PDB file of C-alpha atoms and ligand atoms in Angstrom:
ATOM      1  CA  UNK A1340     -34.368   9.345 -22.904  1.00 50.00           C
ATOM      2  CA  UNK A1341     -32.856   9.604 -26.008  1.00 64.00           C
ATOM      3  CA  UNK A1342     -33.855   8.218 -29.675  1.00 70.00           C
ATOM      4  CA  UNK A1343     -32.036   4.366 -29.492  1.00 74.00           C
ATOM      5  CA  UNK A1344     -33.716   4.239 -25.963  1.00 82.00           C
ATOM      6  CA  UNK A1345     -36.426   4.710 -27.269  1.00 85.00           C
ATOM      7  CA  UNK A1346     -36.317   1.978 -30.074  1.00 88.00           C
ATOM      8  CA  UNK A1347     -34.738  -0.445 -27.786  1.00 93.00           C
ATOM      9  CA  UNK A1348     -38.128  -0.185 -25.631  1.00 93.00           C
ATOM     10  CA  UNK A1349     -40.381  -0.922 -28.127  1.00 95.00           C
ATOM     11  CA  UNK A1350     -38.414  -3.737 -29.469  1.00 96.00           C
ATOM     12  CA  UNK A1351     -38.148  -4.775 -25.407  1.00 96.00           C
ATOM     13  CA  UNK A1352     -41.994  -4.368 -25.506  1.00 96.00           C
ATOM     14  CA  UNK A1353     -42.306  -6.363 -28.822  1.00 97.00           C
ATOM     15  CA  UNK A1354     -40.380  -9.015 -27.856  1.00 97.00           C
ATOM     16  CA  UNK A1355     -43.057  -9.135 -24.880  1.00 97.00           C
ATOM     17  CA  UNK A1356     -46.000  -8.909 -26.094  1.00 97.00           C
ATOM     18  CA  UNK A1357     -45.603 -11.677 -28.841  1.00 96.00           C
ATOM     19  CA  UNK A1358     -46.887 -14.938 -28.332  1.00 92.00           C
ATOM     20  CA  UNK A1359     -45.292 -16.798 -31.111  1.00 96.00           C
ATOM     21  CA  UNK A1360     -43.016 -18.847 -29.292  1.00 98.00           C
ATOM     22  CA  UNK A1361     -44.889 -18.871 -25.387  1.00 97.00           C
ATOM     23  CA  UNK A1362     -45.894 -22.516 -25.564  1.00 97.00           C
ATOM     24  CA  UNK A1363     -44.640 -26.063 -24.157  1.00 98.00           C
ATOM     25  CA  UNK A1364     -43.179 -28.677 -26.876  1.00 97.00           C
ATOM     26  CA  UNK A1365     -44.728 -31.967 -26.415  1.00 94.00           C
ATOM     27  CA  UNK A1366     -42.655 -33.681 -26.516  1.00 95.00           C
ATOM     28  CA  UNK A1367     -39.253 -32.008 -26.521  1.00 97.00           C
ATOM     29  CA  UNK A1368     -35.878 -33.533 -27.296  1.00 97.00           C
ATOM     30  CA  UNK A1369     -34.363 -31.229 -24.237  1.00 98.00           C
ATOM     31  CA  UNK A1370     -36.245 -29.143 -21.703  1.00 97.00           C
ATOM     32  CA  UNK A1371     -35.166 -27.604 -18.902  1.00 98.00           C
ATOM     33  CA  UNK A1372     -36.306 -24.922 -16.005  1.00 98.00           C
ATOM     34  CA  UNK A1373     -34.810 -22.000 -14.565  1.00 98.00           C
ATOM     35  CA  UNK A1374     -35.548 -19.877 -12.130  1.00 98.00           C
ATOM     36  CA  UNK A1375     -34.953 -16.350 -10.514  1.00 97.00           C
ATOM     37  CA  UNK A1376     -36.249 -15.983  -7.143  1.00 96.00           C
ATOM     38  CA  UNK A1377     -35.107 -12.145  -6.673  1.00 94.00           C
ATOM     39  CA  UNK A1378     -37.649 -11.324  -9.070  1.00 96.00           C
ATOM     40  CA  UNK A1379     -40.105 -14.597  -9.010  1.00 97.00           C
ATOM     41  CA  UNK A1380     -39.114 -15.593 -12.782  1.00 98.00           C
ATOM     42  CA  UNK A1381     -40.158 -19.220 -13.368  1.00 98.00           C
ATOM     43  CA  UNK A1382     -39.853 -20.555 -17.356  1.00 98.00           C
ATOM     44  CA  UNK A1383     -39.162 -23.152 -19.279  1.00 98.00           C
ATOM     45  CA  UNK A1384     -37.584 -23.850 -22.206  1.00 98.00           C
ATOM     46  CA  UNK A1385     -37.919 -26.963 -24.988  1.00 98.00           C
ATOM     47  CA  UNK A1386     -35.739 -27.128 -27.799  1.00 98.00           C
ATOM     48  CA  UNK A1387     -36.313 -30.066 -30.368  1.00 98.00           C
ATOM     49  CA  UNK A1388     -33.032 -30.910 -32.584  1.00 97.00           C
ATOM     50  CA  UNK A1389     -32.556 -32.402 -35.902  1.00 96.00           C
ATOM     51  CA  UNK A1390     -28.992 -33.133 -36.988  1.00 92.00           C
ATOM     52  CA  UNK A1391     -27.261 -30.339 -35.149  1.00 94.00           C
ATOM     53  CA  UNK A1392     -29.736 -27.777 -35.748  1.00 97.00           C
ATOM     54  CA  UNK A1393     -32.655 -26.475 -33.731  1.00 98.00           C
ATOM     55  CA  UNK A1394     -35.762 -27.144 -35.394  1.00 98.00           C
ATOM     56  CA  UNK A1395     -38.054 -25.998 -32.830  1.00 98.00           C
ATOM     57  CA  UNK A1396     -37.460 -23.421 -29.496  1.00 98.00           C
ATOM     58  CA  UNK A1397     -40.348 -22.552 -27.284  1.00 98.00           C
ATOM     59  CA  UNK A1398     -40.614 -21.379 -23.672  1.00 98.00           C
ATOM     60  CA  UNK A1399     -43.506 -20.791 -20.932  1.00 98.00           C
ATOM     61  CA  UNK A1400     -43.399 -20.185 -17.224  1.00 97.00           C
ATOM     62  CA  UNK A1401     -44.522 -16.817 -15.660  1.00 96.00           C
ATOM     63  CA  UNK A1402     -41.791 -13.704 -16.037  1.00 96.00           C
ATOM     64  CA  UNK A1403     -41.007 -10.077 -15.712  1.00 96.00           C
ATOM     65  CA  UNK A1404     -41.335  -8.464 -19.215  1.00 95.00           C
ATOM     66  CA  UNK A1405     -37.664  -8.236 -19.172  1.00 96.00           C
ATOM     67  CA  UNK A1406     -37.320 -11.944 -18.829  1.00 98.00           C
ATOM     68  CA  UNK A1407     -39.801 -12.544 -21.060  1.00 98.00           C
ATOM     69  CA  UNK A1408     -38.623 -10.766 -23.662  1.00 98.00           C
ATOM     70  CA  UNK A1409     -35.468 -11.897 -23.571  1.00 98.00           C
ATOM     71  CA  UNK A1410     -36.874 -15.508 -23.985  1.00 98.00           C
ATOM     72  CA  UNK A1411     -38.655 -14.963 -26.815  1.00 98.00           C
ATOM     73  CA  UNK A1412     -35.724 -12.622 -28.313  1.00 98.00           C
ATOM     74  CA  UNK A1413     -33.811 -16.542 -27.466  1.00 98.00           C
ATOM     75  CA  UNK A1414     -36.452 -18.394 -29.667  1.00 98.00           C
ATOM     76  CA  UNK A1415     -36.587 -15.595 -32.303  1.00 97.00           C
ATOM     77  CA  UNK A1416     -32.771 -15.481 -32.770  1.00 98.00           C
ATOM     78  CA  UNK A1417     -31.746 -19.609 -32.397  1.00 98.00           C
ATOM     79  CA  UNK A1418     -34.644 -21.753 -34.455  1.00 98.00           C
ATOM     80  CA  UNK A1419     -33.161 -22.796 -37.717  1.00 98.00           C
ATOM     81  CA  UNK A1420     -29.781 -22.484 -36.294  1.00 98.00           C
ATOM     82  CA  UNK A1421     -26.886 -24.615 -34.949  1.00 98.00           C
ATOM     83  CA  UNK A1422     -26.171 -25.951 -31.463  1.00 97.00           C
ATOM     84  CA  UNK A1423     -22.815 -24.140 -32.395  1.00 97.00           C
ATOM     85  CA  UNK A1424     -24.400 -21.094 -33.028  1.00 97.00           C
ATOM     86  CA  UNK A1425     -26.714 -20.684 -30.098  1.00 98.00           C
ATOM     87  CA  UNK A1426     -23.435 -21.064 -27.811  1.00 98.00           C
ATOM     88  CA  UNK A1427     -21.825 -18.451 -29.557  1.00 97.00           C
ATOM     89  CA  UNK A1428     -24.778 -16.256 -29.208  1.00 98.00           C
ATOM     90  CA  UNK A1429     -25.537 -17.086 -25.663  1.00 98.00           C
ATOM     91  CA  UNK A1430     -21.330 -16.101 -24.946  1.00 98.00           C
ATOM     92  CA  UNK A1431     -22.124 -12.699 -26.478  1.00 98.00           C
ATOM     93  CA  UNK A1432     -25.114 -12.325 -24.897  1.00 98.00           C
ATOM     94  CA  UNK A1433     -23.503 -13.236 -21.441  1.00 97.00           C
ATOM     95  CA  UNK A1434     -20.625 -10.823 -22.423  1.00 97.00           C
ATOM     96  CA  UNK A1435     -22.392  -7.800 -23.114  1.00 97.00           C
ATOM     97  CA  UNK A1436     -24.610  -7.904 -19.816  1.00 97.00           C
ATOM     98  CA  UNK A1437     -22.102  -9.233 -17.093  1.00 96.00           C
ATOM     99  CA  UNK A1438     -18.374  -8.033 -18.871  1.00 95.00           C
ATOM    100  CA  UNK A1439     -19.867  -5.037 -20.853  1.00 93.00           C
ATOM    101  CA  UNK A1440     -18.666  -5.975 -23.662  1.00 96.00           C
ATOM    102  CA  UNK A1441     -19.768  -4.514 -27.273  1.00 95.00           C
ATOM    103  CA  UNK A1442     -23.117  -6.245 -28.667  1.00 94.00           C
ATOM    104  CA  UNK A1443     -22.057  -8.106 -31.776  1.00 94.00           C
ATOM    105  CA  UNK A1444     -24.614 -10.355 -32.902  1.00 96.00           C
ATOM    106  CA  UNK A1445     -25.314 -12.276 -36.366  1.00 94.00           C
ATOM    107  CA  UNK A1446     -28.379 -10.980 -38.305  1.00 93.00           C
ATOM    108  CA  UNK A1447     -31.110 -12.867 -36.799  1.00 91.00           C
ATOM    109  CA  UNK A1448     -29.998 -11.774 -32.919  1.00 96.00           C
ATOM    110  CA  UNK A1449     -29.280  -8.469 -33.804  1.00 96.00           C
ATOM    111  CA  UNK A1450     -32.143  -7.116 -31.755  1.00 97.00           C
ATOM    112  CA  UNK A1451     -30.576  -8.899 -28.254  1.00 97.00           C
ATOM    113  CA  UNK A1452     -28.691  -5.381 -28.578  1.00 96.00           C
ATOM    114  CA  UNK A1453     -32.177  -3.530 -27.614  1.00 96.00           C
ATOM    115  CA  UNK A1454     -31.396  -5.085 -23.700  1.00 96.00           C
ATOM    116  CA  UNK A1455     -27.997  -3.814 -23.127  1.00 94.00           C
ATOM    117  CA  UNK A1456     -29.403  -1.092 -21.256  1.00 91.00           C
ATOM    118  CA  UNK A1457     -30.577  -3.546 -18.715  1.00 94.00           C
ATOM    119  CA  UNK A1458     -26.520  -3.041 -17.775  1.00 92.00           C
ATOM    120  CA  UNK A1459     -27.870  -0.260 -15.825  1.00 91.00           C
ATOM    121  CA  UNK A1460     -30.021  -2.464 -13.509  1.00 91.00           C
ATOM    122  CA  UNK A1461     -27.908  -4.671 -12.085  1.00 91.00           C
ATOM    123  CA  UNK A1462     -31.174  -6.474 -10.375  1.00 91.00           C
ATOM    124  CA  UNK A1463     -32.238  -6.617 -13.838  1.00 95.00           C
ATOM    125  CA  UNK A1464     -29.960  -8.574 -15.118  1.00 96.00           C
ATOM    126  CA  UNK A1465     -30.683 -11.839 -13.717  1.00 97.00           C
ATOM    127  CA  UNK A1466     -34.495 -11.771 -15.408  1.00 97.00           C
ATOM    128  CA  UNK A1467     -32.481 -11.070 -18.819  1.00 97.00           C
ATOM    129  CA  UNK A1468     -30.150 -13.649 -18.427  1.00 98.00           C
ATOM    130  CA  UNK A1469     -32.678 -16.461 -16.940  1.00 98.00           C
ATOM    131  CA  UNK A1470     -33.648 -18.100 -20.481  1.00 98.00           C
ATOM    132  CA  UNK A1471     -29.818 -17.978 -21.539  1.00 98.00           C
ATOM    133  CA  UNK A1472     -28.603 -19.912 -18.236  1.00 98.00           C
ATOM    134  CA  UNK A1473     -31.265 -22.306 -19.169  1.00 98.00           C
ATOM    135  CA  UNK A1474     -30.370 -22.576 -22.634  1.00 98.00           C
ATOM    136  CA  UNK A1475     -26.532 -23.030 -20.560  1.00 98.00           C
ATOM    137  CA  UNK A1476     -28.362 -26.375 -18.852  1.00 98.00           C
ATOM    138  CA  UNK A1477     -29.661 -27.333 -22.663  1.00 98.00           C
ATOM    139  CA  UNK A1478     -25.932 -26.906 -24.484  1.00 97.00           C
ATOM    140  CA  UNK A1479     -24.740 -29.001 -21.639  1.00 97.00           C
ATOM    141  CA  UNK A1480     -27.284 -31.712 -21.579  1.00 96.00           C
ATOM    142  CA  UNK A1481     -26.772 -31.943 -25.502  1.00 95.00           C
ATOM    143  CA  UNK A1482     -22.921 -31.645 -25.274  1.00 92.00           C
ATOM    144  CA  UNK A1483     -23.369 -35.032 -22.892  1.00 91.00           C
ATOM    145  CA  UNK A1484     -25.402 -36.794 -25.248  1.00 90.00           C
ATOM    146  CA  UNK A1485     -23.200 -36.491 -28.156  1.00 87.00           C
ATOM    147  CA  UNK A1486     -20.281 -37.868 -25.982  1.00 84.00           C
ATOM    148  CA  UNK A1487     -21.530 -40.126 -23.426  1.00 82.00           C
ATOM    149  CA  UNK A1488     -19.416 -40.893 -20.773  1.00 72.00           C
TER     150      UNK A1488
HETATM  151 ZN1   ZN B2623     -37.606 -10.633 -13.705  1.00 82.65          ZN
END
């Protein structure tokens, strides 16, 4: 165990612990579940938009504390930002757990780095992706309403 291990624990364990964001949006403009039966994830996620940006992120559900983390890490890094940006994020995040790539995240993600050693679990990496696939079922459901078929 050596020294960024180390820090990339406690800001797993951070990311865990906090509360901040672990409530339900009443109402949300999207919401979606997702779940991961291999470990018994089960969250939800609400976003509320205004004008292309994401005012307001929250999820709830019952998770691992990798899965939870890596929700709230999702809430911590997109409010304030653009529909544009979370996909970007969520691409990189995708990339550096399933194609190993590099981490290279804008300022307020930066600490999605702390789970790239969940690349050593590969059972793992399901609970760490879980709030990004469902943030996937958000983009699409917001990508739809801008262009309705
Ligand atoms: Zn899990």
């Amino acid at each position: 165990m050596n020294f960024a291990d180390d820090l990339y624990k406690e800001i797993i364990l951070d990311h865990y612990r906090s509360k901040k964001n672990r409530r339900r949006l009443d109402p949300a403009d999207y919401h979606q579940e997702g779940v991961n039966p291999s470990c018994g994830d089960d969250i939800e996620l609400f976003i509320k938009t205004d004008g292309g940006i994401i005012s307001e992120v929250t999820y709830d559900g019952i998770g691992c504390s990798i899965c939870t983390a890596s929700a709230n890490m999702l809430c911590e890094a997109l409010v304030g930002n653009s529909i544009e940006f979370a996909g970007k994020v969520l691409s990189r995040f995708k990339g550096m757990l399933t194609r190993a790539e590099e981490p290279d995240f804008p300022d307020s993600a930066a600490d999605l780095e702390a789970m790239q050693g969940v690349r050593d679990y590969p059972v793992r990496i399901k609970c760490a992706l879980l709030a990004w696939s469902t943030l996937d079922q958000i983009l699409s459901d917001i990508q739809s309403d801008a262009n309705p078929q």
